[in-house]
PDB file of C-alpha atoms and ligand atoms in Angstrom:
ATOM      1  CA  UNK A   1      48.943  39.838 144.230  1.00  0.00           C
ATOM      2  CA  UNK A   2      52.651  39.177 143.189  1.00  0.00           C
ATOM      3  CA  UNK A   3      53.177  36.219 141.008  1.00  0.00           C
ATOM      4  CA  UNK A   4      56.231  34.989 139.285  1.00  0.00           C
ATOM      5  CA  UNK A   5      56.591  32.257 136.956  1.00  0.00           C
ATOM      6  CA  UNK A   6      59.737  30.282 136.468  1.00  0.00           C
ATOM      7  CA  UNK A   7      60.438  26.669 134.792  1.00  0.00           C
ATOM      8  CA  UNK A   8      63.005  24.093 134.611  1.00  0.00           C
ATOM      9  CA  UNK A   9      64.746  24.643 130.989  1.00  0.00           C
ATOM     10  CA  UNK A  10      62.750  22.456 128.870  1.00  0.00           C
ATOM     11  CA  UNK A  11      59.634  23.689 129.997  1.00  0.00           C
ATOM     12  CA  UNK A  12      58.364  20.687 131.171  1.00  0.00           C
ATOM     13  CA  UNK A  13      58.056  21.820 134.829  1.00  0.00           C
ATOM     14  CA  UNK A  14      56.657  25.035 135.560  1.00  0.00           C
ATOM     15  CA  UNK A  15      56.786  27.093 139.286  1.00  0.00           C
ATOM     16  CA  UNK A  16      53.865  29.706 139.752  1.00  0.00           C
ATOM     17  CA  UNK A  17      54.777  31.790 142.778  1.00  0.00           C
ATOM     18  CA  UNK A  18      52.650  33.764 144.805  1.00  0.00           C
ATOM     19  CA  UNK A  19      54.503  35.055 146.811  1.00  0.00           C
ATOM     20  CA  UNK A  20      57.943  38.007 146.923  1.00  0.00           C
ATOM     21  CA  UNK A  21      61.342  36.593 147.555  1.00  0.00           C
ATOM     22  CA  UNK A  22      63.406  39.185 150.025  1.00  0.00           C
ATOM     23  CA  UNK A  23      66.567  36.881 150.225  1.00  0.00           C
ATOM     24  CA  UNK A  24      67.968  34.117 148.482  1.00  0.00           C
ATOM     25  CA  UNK A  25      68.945  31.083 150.896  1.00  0.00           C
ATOM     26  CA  UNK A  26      71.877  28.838 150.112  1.00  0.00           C
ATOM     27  CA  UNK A  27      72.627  25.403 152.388  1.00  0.00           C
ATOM     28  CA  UNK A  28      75.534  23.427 152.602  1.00  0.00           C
ATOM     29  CA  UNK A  29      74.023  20.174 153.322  1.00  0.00           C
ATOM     30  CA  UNK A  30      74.842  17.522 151.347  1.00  0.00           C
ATOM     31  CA  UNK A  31      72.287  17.663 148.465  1.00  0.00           C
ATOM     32  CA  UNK A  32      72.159  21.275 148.259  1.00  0.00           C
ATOM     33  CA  UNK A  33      75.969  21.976 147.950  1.00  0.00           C
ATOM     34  CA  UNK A  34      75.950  19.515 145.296  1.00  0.00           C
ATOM     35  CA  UNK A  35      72.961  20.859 143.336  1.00  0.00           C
ATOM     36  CA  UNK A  36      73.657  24.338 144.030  1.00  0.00           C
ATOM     37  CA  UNK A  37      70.232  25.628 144.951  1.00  0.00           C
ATOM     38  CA  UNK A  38      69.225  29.226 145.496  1.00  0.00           C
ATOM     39  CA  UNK A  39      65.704  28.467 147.520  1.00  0.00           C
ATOM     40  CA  UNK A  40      63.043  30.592 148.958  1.00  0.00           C
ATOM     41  CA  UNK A  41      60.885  28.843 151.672  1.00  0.00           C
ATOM     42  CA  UNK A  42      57.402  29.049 151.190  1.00  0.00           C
ATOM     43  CA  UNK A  43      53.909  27.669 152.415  1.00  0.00           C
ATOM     44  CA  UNK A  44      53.257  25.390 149.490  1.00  0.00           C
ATOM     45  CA  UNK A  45      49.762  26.906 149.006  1.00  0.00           C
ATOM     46  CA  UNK A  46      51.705  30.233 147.967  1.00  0.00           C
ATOM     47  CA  UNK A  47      53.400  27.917 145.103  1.00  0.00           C
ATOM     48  CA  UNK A  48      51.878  26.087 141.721  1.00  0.00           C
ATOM     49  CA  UNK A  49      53.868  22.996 140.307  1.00  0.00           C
ATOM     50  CA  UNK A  50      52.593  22.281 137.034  1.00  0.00           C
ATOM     51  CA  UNK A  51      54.260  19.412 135.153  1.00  0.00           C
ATOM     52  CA  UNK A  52      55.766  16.002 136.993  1.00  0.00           C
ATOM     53  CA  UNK A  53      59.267  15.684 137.800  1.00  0.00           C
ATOM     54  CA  UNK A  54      61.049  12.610 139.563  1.00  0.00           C
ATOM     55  CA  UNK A  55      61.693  12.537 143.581  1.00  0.00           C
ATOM     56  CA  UNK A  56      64.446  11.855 145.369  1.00  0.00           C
ATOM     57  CA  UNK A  57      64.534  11.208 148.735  1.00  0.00           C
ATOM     58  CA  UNK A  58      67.342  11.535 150.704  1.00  0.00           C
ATOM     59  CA  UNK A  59      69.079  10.457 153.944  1.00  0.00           C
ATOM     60  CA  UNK A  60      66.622  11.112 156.994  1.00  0.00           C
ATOM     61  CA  UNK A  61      63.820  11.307 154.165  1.00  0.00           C
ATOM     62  CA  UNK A  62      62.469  14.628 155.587  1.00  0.00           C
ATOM     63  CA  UNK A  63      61.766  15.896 152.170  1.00  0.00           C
ATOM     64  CA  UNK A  64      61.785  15.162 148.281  1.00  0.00           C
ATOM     65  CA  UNK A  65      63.914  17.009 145.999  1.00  0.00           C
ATOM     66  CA  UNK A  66      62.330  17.188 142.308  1.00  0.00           C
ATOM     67  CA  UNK A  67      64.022  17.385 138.880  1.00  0.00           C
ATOM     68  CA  UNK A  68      62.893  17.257 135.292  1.00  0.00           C
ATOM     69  CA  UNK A  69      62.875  14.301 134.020  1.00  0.00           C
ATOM     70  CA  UNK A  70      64.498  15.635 130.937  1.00  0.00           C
ATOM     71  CA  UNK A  71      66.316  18.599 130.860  1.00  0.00           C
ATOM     72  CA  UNK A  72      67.641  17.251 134.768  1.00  0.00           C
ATOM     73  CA  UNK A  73      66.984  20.933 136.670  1.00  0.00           C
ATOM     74  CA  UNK A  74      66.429  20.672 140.122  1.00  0.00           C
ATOM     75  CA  UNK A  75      63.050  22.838 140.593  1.00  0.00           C
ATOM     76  CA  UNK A  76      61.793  22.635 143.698  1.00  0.00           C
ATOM     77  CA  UNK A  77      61.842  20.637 147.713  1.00  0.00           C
ATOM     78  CA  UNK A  78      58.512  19.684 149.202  1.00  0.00           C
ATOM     79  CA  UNK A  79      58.467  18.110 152.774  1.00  0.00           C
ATOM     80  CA  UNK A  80      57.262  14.229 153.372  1.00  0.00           C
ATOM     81  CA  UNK A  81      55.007  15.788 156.004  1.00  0.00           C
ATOM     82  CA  UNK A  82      51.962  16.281 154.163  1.00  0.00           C
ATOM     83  CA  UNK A  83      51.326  18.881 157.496  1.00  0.00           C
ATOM     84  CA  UNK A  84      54.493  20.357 157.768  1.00  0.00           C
ATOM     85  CA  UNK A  85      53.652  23.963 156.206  1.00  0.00           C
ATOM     86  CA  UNK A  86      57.029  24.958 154.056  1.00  0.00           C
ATOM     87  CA  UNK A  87      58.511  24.054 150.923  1.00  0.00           C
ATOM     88  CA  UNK A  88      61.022  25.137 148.651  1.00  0.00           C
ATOM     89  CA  UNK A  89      61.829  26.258 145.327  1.00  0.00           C
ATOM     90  CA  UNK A  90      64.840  26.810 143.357  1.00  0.00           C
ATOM     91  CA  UNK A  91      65.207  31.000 142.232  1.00  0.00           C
ATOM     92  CA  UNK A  92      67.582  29.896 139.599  1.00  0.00           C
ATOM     93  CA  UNK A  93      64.744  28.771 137.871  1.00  0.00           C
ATOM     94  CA  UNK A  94      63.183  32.197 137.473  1.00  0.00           C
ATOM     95  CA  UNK A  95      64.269  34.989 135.930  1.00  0.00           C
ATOM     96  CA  UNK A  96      67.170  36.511 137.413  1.00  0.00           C
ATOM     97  CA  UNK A  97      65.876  39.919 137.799  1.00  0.00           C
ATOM     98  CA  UNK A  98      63.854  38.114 140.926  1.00  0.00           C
ATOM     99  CA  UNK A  99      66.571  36.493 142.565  1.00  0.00           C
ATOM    100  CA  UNK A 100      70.504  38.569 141.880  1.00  0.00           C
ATOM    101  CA  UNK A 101      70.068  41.398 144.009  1.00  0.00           C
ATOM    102  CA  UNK A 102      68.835  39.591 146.736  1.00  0.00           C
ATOM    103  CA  UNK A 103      70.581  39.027 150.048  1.00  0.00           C
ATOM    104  CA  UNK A 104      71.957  35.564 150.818  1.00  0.00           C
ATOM    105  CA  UNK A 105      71.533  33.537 153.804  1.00  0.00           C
ATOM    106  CA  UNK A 106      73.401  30.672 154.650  1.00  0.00           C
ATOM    107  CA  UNK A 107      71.748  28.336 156.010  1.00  0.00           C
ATOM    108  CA  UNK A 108      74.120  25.560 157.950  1.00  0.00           C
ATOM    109  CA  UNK A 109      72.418  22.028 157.050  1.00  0.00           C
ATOM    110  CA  UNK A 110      75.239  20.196 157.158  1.00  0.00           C
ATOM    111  CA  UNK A 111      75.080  20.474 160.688  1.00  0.00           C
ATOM    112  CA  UNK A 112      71.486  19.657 161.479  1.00  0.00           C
TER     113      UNK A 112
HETATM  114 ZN1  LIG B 201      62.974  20.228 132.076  1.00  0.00          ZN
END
């Protein structure tokens, strides 16, 4: 099976994937413009978090976006829904090679 590893830049959080990225997905809502996220979705049981970041949760409180505590990197999105069967992570936390040569897909939030 494919796995990729990525972190935040201290370390602290680390992102086990299990699964292959074939495009990058950008959203212009108003989190993810600011934090300029490149996610893949994902079932979260094709994803390891290791390491404990900080929530946030925002406006309709669908979902929780997590940082590092310390170095501030925005890692990964999991849904409030315990049931609801994606999450995401941030590419930019992996090693490019993964992620630059991947389509983009935008992905209009701002107007959900
Ligand atoms: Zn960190």
């Amino acid at each position: 099976m494919t796995e990729h590893s990525g972190s935040c830049h201290c370390g602290a959080i680390r992102l086990l994937l299990r699964d292959q990225p074939s495009e990058v997905s950008e959203c212009n809502c108003s989190i993810c413009r600011r934090v300029a996220g490149l996610w893949h979705y994902c079932p979260p049981a094709a994803v390891t978090v290791t390491g404990t970041g900080i929530g946030y949760i925002q406006g309709d409180r669908f979902l929780t976006n997590w940082h590092c505590g310390t170095c501030g990197c925005i890692t990964h999105w999991t849904a409030n829904d315990p049931h609801y069967e994606k999450m995401g992570i941030n590419l930019r936390m992996f090693d490019p090679v993964l992620w630059e040569s991947l389509p983009h897909r935008f992905v209009d939030g701002a107007s959900f």
